[in-house]
PDB file of C-alpha atoms in Angstrom:
ATOM      1  CA  MET A   1     170.371  20.897 172.247  1.00 46.00           C
ATOM      2  CA  THR A   2     172.725  19.442 174.926  1.00 54.00           C
ATOM      3  CA  ARG A   3     171.191  16.801 177.265  1.00 68.00           C
ATOM      4  CA  THR A   4     172.602  17.556 180.807  1.00 81.00           C
ATOM      5  CA  TRP A   5     172.567  14.975 183.590  1.00 90.00           C
ATOM      6  CA  THR A   6     173.215  16.975 186.766  1.00 93.00           C
ATOM      7  CA  PRO A   7     174.257  15.251 189.947  1.00 94.00           C
ATOM      8  CA  LEU A   8     170.736  15.717 191.292  1.00 95.00           C
ATOM      9  CA  ALA A   9     169.244  14.191 188.151  1.00 95.00           C
ATOM     10  CA  ILE A  10     171.469  11.201 188.451  1.00 96.00           C
ATOM     11  CA  THR A  11     170.514  10.826 192.124  1.00 97.00           C
ATOM     12  CA  TYR A  12     166.870  10.733 191.146  1.00 97.00           C
ATOM     13  CA  LEU A  13     167.505   8.237 188.367  1.00 96.00           C
ATOM     14  CA  VAL A  14     169.276   5.908 190.756  1.00 97.00           C
ATOM     15  CA  LEU A  15     166.333   6.184 193.156  1.00 97.00           C
ATOM     16  CA  SER A  16     163.983   5.450 190.293  1.00 97.00           C
ATOM     17  CA  LEU A  17     165.890   2.264 189.388  1.00 97.00           C
ATOM     18  CA  VAL A  18     165.981   1.164 193.091  1.00 96.00           C
ATOM     19  CA  GLY A  19     162.118   1.761 193.223  1.00 95.00           C
ATOM     20  CA  LEU A  20     161.573  -0.254 190.041  1.00 95.00           C
ATOM     21  CA  VAL A  21     163.675  -3.220 191.010  1.00 95.00           C
ATOM     22  CA  ALA A  22     162.574  -3.333 194.615  1.00 91.00           C
ATOM     23  CA  THR A  23     158.864  -3.079 194.049  1.00 89.00           C
ATOM     24  CA  ALA A  24     158.956  -5.364 191.017  1.00 91.00           C
ATOM     25  CA  ALA A  25     160.660  -8.061 193.102  1.00 90.00           C
ATOM     26  CA  LEU A  26     158.131  -7.713 195.903  1.00 85.00           C
ATOM     27  CA  ASN A  27     155.233  -7.704 193.419  1.00 83.00           C
ATOM     28  CA  VAL A  28     156.511 -10.825 191.686  1.00 87.00           C
ATOM     29  CA  TRP A  29     157.086 -12.596 194.977  1.00 86.00           C
ATOM     30  CA  SER A  30     153.431 -11.660 195.892  1.00 81.00           C
ATOM     31  CA  VAL A  31     152.154 -13.250 192.745  1.00 81.00           C
ATOM     32  CA  VAL A  32     154.353 -16.368 193.030  1.00 86.00           C
ATOM     33  CA  VAL A  33     153.097 -17.056 196.489  1.00 85.00           C
ATOM     34  CA  ALA A  34     149.523 -16.305 195.431  1.00 79.00           C
ATOM     35  CA  ARG A  35     148.916 -13.377 197.794  1.00 80.00           C
ATOM     36  CA  ASP A  36     146.174 -10.868 197.495  1.00 79.00           C
ATOM     37  CA  TRP A  37     148.120  -7.675 196.997  1.00 74.00           C
ATOM     38  CA  PHE A  38     145.421  -5.181 197.847  1.00 74.00           C
ATOM     39  CA  ALA A  39     144.272  -7.238 200.940  1.00 78.00           C
ATOM     40  CA  ASP A  40     147.871  -7.407 202.179  1.00 77.00           C
ATOM     41  CA  LEU A  41     148.164  -3.621 201.847  1.00 72.00           C
ATOM     42  CA  PHE A  42     145.651  -3.083 204.616  1.00 71.00           C
ATOM     43  CA  ALA A  43     145.374  -6.508 206.340  1.00 76.00           C
ATOM     44  CA  GLY A  44     148.626  -6.215 208.400  1.00 73.00           C
ATOM     45  CA  GLY A  45     147.023  -4.043 211.045  1.00 69.00           C
ATOM     46  CA  PRO A  46     146.807  -0.319 211.615  1.00 74.00           C
ATOM     47  CA  ALA A  47     150.493   0.369 211.085  1.00 68.00           C
ATOM     48  CA  VAL A  48     150.397  -1.350 207.664  1.00 74.00           C
ATOM     49  CA  GLY A  49     147.174   0.356 206.776  1.00 72.00           C
ATOM     50  CA  SER A  50     148.634   3.600 207.799  1.00 78.00           C
ATOM     51  CA  ILE A  51     151.600   3.132 205.465  1.00 82.00           C
ATOM     52  CA  GLY A  52     149.219   2.160 202.640  1.00 81.00           C
ATOM     53  CA  VAL A  53     147.074   5.407 203.007  1.00 84.00           C
ATOM     54  CA  ASP A  54     150.259   7.434 203.486  1.00 89.00           C
ATOM     55  CA  LEU A  55     151.667   6.103 200.142  1.00 91.00           C
ATOM     56  CA  LEU A  56     148.335   6.549 198.305  1.00 91.00           C
ATOM     57  CA  VAL A  57     148.010  10.216 199.374  1.00 94.00           C
ATOM     58  CA  VAL A  58     151.673  10.871 198.445  1.00 96.00           C
ATOM     59  CA  ALA A  59     151.047   9.261 195.068  1.00 96.00           C
ATOM     60  CA  VAL A  60     148.048  11.420 194.406  1.00 97.00           C
ATOM     61  CA  ALA A  61     149.839  14.626 195.440  1.00 98.00           C
ATOM     62  CA  GLY A  62     152.880  13.573 193.483  1.00 97.00           C
ATOM     63  CA  SER A  63     150.686  12.940 190.409  1.00 97.00           C
ATOM     64  CA  ILE A  64     149.191  16.440 190.664  1.00 98.00           C
ATOM     65  CA  LEU A  65     152.748  17.773 190.976  1.00 98.00           C
ATOM     66  CA  ILE A  66     153.876  15.921 187.852  1.00 98.00           C
ATOM     67  CA  ILE A  67     151.029  17.401 185.713  1.00 97.00           C
ATOM     68  CA  VAL A  68     151.426  20.966 187.045  1.00 97.00           C
ATOM     69  CA  GLU A  69     155.236  21.037 187.015  1.00 97.00           C
ATOM     70  CA  ALA A  70     155.407  19.417 183.608  1.00 97.00           C
ATOM     71  CA  ARG A  71     153.108  22.087 182.131  1.00 97.00           C
ATOM     72  CA  ARG A  72     155.179  24.781 183.811  1.00 96.00           C
ATOM     73  CA  ILE A  73     158.509  23.760 182.422  1.00 96.00           C
ATOM     74  CA  GLY A  74     157.220  22.516 179.043  1.00 94.00           C
ATOM     75  CA  MET A  75     157.586  18.686 179.477  1.00 95.00           C
ATOM     76  CA  ARG A  76     155.293  16.817 177.125  1.00 94.00           C
ATOM     77  CA  HIS A  77     153.433  13.615 177.830  1.00 96.00           C
ATOM     78  CA  ALA A  78     153.696  13.859 181.594  1.00 96.00           C
ATOM     79  CA  TRP A  79     150.525  11.768 181.989  1.00 96.00           C
ATOM     80  CA  LEU A  80     152.594   8.760 180.954  1.00 97.00           C
ATOM     81  CA  PHE A  81     154.371   8.885 184.315  1.00 97.00           C
ATOM     82  CA  ILE A  82     151.057   8.460 186.111  1.00 97.00           C
ATOM     83  CA  VAL A  83     149.767   5.726 183.728  1.00 97.00           C
ATOM     84  CA  LEU A  84     153.171   3.957 184.114  1.00 96.00           C
ATOM     85  CA  SER A  85     153.012   4.168 187.908  1.00 95.00           C
ATOM     86  CA  GLY A  86     149.810   2.030 187.766  1.00 92.00           C
ATOM     87  CA  VAL A  87     151.689  -0.700 185.864  1.00 92.00           C
ATOM     88  CA  THR A  88     155.096  -0.439 187.710  1.00 93.00           C
ATOM     89  CA  ALA A  89     155.243   1.613 190.909  1.00 94.00           C
ATOM     90  CA  PHE A  90     155.149   5.310 191.953  1.00 96.00           C
ATOM     91  CA  ALA A  91     158.593   4.603 193.626  1.00 96.00           C
ATOM     92  CA  PHE A  92     159.901   4.223 190.064  1.00 97.00           C
ATOM     93  CA  THR A  93     157.968   6.874 188.078  1.00 97.00           C
ATOM     94  CA  PHE A  94     158.185   9.790 190.511  1.00 98.00           C
ATOM     95  CA  PRO A  95     161.946   9.814 190.792  1.00 98.00           C
ATOM     96  CA  LEU A  96     162.194   9.227 187.085  1.00 98.00           C
ATOM     97  CA  PHE A  97     159.953  12.264 186.500  1.00 98.00           C
ATOM     98  CA  LEU A  98     162.198  14.216 188.878  1.00 98.00           C
ATOM     99  CA  ALA A  99     165.337  13.181 186.993  1.00 97.00           C
ATOM    100  CA  LEU A 100     163.852  14.187 183.647  1.00 96.00           C
ATOM    101  CA  ARG A 101     162.643  17.428 185.172  1.00 97.00           C
ATOM    102  CA  GLU A 102     166.126  18.278 186.305  1.00 95.00           C
ATOM    103  CA  ARG A 103     167.432  17.631 182.829  1.00 94.00           C
ATOM    104  CA  ARG A 104     164.755  19.937 181.373  1.00 93.00           C
ATOM    105  CA  ILE A 105     165.589  22.709 183.870  1.00 93.00           C
ATOM    106  CA  ALA A 106     169.344  22.264 183.003  1.00 91.00           C
ATOM    107  CA  GLU A 107     168.471  22.578 179.377  1.00 89.00           C
ATOM    108  CA  ASN A 108     166.358  25.575 179.757  1.00 86.00           C
ATOM    109  CA  SER A 109     169.106  27.376 181.858  1.00 85.00           C
ATOM    110  CA  HIS A 110     171.668  26.816 179.019  1.00 73.00           C
ATOM    111  CA  PRO A 111     169.903  27.813 175.831  1.00 63.00           C
ATOM    112  CA  THR A 112     171.526  26.656 172.611  1.00 60.00           C
ATOM    113  CA  PRO A 113     173.299  29.480 170.645  1.00 59.00           C
ATOM    114  CA  ARG A 114     171.531  30.601 167.528  1.00 58.00           C
ATOM    115  CA  LEU A 115     173.371  30.680 164.233  1.00 58.00           C
ATOM    116  CA  ALA A 116     173.706  34.126 162.698  1.00 54.00           C
ATOM    117  CA  GLY A 117     171.711  34.651 159.491  1.00 55.00           C
ATOM    118  CA  PRO A 118     173.053  36.156 156.256  1.00 59.00           C
ATOM    119  CA  ASN A 119     172.967  39.574 157.689  1.00 60.00           C
ATOM    120  CA  GLY A 120     174.959  38.615 160.790  1.00 55.00           C
ATOM    121  CA  ARG A 121     171.757  38.728 162.948  1.00 55.00           C
TER     122      ARG A 121
END
């Protein structure tokens, strides 16, 4: 089976890495300066609270999409993306899922040739 990295899959992979590095740096910074991450998410006023709610709703909808889409195209262990997002960031795991989804779709569109049996079938 050939593993195919399409341009779209690579784009998603790059976004995933940006999401991992950027959110990790900000989370580490928050810990180093002893900030309350959850309080900061909503304490910055209505605009920051709006962004927090916006991202939480998108993360829930994206998590549902991950489970449904993974089942549809036969990706196993999709729940790991959701668990991993709780430890890292959804900005990392969602684009990572999309990259691996693109690979799976590319694989499924180019089936591997079967070898002929002894009767030529």
